[in-house]
PDB file of C-alpha atoms in Angstrom:
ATOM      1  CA  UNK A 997      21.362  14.354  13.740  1.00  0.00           C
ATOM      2  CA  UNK A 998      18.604  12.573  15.612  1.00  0.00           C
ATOM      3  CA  UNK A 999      16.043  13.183  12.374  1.00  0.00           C
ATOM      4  CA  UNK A1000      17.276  11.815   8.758  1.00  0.00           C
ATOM      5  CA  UNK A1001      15.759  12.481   5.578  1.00  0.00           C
ATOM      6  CA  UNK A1002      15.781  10.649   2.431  1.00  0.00           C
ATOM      7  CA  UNK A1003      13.928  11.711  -1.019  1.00  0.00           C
ATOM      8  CA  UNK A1004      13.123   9.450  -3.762  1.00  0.00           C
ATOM      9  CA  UNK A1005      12.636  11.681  -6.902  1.00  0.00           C
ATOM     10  CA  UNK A1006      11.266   9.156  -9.104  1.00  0.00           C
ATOM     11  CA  UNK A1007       8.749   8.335  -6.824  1.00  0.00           C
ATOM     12  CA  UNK A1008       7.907  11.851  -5.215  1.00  0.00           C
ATOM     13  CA  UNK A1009       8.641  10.185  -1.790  1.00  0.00           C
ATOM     14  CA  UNK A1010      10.143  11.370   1.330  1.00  0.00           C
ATOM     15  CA  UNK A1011      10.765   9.222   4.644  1.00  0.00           C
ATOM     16  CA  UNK A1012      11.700  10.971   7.501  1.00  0.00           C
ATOM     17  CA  UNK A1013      13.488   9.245  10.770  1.00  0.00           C
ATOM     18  CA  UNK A1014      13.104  10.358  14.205  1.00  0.00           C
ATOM     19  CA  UNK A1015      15.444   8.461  16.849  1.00  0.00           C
ATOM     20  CA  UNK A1016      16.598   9.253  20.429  1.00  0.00           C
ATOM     21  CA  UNK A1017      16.538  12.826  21.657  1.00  0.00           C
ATOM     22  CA  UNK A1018      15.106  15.184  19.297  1.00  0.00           C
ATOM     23  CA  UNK A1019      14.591  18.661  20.216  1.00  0.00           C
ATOM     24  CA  UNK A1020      12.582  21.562  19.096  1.00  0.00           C
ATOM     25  CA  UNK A1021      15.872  22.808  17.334  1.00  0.00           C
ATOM     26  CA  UNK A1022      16.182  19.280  15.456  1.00  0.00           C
ATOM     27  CA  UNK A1023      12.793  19.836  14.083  1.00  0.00           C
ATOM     28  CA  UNK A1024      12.902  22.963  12.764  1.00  0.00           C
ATOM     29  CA  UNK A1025      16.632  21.547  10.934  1.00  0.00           C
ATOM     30  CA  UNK A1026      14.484  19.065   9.475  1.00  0.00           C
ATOM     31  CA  UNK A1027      11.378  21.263   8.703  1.00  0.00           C
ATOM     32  CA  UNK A1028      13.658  23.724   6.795  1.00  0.00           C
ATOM     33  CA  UNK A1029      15.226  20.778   4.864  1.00  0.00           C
ATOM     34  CA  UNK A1030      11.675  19.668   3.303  1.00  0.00           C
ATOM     35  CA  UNK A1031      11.100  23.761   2.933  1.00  0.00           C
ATOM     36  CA  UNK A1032      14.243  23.902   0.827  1.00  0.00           C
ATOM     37  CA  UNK A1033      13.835  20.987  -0.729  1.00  0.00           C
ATOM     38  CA  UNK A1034      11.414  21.255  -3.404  1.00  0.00           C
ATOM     39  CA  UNK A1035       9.748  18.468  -2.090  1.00  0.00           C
ATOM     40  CA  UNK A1036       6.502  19.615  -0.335  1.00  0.00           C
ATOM     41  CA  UNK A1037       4.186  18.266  -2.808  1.00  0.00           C
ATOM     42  CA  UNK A1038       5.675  14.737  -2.215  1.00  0.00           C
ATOM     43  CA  UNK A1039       3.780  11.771  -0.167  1.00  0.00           C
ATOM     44  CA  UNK A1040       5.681  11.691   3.055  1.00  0.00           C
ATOM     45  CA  UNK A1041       6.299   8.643   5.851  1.00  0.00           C
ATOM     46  CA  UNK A1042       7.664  10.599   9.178  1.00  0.00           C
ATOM     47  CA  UNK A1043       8.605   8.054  11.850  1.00  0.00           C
ATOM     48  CA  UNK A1044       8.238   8.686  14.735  1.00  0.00           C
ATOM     49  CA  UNK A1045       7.988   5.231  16.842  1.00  0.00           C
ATOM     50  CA  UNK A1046      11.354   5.739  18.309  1.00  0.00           C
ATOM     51  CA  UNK A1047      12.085   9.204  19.875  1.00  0.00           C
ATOM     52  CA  UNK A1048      12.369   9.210  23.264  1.00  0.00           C
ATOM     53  CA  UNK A1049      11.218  12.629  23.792  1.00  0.00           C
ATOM     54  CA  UNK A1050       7.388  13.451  22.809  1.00  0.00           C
ATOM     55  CA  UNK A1051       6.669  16.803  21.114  1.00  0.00           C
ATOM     56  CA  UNK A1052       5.228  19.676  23.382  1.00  0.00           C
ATOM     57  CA  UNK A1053       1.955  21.470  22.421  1.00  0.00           C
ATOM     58  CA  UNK A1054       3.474  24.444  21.650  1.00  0.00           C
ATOM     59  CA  UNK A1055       5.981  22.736  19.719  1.00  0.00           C
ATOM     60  CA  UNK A1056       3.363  21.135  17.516  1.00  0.00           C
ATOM     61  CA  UNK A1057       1.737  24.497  16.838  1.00  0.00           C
ATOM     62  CA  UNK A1058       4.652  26.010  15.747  1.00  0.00           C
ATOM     63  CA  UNK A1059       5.821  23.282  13.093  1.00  0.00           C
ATOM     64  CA  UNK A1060       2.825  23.286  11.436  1.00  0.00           C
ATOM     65  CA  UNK A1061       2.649  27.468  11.577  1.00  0.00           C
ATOM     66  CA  UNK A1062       6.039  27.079   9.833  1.00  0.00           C
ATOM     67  CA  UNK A1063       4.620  24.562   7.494  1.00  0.00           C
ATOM     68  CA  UNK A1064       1.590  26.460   6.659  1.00  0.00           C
ATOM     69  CA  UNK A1065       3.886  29.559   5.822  1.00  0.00           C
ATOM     70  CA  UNK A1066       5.768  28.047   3.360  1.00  0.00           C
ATOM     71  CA  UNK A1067       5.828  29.071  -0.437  1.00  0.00           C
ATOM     72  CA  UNK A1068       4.066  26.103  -2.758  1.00  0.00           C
ATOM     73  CA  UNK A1069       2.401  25.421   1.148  1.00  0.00           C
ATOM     74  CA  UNK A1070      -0.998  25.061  -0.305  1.00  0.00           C
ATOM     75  CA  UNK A1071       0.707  22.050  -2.546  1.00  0.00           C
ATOM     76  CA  UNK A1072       1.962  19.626   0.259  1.00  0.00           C
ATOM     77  CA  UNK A1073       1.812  16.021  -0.609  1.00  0.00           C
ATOM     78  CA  UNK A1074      -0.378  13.316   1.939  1.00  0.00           C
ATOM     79  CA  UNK A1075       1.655  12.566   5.136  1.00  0.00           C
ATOM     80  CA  UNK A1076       1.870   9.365   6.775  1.00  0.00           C
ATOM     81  CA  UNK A1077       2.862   9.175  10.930  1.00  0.00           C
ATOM     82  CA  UNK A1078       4.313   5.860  12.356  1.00  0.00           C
ATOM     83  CA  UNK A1079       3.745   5.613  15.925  1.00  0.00           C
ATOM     84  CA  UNK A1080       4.895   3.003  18.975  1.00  0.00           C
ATOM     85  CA  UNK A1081       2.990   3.726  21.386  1.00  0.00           C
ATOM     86  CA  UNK A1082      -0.263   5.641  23.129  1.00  0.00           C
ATOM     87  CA  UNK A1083       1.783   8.998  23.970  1.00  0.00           C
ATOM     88  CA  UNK A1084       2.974   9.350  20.460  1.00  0.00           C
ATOM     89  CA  UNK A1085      -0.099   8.197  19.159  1.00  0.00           C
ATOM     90  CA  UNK A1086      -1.792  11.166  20.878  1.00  0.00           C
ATOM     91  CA  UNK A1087       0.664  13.747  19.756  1.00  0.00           C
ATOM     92  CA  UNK A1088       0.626  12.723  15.836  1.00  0.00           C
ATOM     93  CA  UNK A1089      -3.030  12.596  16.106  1.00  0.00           C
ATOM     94  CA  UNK A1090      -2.884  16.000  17.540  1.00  0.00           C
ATOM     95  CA  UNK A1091      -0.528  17.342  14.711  1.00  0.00           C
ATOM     96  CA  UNK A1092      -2.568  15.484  12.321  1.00  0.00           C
ATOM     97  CA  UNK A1093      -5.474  17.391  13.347  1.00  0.00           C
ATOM     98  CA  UNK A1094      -3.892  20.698  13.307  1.00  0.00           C
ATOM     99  CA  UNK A1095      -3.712  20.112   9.329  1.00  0.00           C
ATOM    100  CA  UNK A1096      -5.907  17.792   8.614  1.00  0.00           C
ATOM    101  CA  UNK A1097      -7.435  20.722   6.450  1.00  0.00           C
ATOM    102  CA  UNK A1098      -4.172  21.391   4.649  1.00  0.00           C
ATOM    103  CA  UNK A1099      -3.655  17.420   2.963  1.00  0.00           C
ATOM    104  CA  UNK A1100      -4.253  14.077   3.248  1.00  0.00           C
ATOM    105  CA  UNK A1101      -3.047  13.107   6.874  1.00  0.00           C
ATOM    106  CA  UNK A1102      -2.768   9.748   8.929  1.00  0.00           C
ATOM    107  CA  UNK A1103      -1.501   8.050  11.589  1.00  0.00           C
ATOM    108  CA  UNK A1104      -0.351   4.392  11.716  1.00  0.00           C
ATOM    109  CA  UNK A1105       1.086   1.772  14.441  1.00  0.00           C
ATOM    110  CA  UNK A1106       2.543  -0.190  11.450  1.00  0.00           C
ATOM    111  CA  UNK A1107       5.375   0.319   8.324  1.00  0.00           C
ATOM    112  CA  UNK A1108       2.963  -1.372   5.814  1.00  0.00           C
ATOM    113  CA  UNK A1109      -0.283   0.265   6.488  1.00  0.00           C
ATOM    114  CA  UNK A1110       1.203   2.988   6.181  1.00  0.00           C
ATOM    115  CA  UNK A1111       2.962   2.051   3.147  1.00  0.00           C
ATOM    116  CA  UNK A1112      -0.422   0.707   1.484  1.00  0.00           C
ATOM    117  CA  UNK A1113      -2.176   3.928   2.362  1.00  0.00           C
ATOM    118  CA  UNK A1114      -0.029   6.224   0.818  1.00  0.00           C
ATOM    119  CA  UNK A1115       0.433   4.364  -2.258  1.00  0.00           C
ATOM    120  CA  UNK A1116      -2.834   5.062  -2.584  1.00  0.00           C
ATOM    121  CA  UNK A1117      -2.660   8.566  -2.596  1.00  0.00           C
ATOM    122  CA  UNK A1118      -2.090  10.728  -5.772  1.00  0.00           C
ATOM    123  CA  UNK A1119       0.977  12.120  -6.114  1.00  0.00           C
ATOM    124  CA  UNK A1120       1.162  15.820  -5.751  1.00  0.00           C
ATOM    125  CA  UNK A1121       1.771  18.700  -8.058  1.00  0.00           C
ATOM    126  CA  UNK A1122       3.499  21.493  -8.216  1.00  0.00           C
TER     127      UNK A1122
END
């Protein structure tokens, strides 16, 4: 599977990978993962510096609709984006702004900041 996920209990931490081809189909595998995970309220890194295939619009809107439906949705924990270049860039900053409203949301060029940031975010509550 082009996205992996791995959750760190103790810490309330989820990293997701994105490498290679990754469809629409692949995201809404992983999407339903975090949904069935319990793990919402967690901070999240998603990485997404390496896919070779950019999210769609439409795409976009429709992960964050499914998102935004979820049960315990109003409890999602701050997200962090890794990006590797300008088209990316543009589309994370375009989901980030979709839910911007919903949680703590940003996008970085680099592991660490991103790292650094969300340390400094609380942890989230269910």
């Amino acid at each position: 599977m082009p996205i992996h996920i791995d959750f760190f209990h103790p810490n309330r931490l989820a990293i997701i990978v994105a490498r290679g081809e990754v469809t629409m189909t692949d995201v809404g595998e992983a999407a339903r993962t975090m949904l069935e995970s319990n793990a919402l309220h967690y901070r999240k890194i998603v990485d997404v510096s390496s896919p070779s295939t950019p999210m769609k619009n439409e795409s976009l809107e429709k992960l964050a609709a499914m998102m935004r439906s979820a049960p315990n949705a109003t409890k999602r924990g701050p997200l962090a984006i890794i990006v590797g270049d300008d088209d990316k860039a543009g589309r994370a900053e375009e989901f980030a702004a979709l839910t911007a409203s919903e949680r703590p949301v940003k996008v970085f060029r680099s592991l660490h900041e991103a790292r650094r940031w969300l340390e400094q975010q609380p942890l989230g509550q269910l």
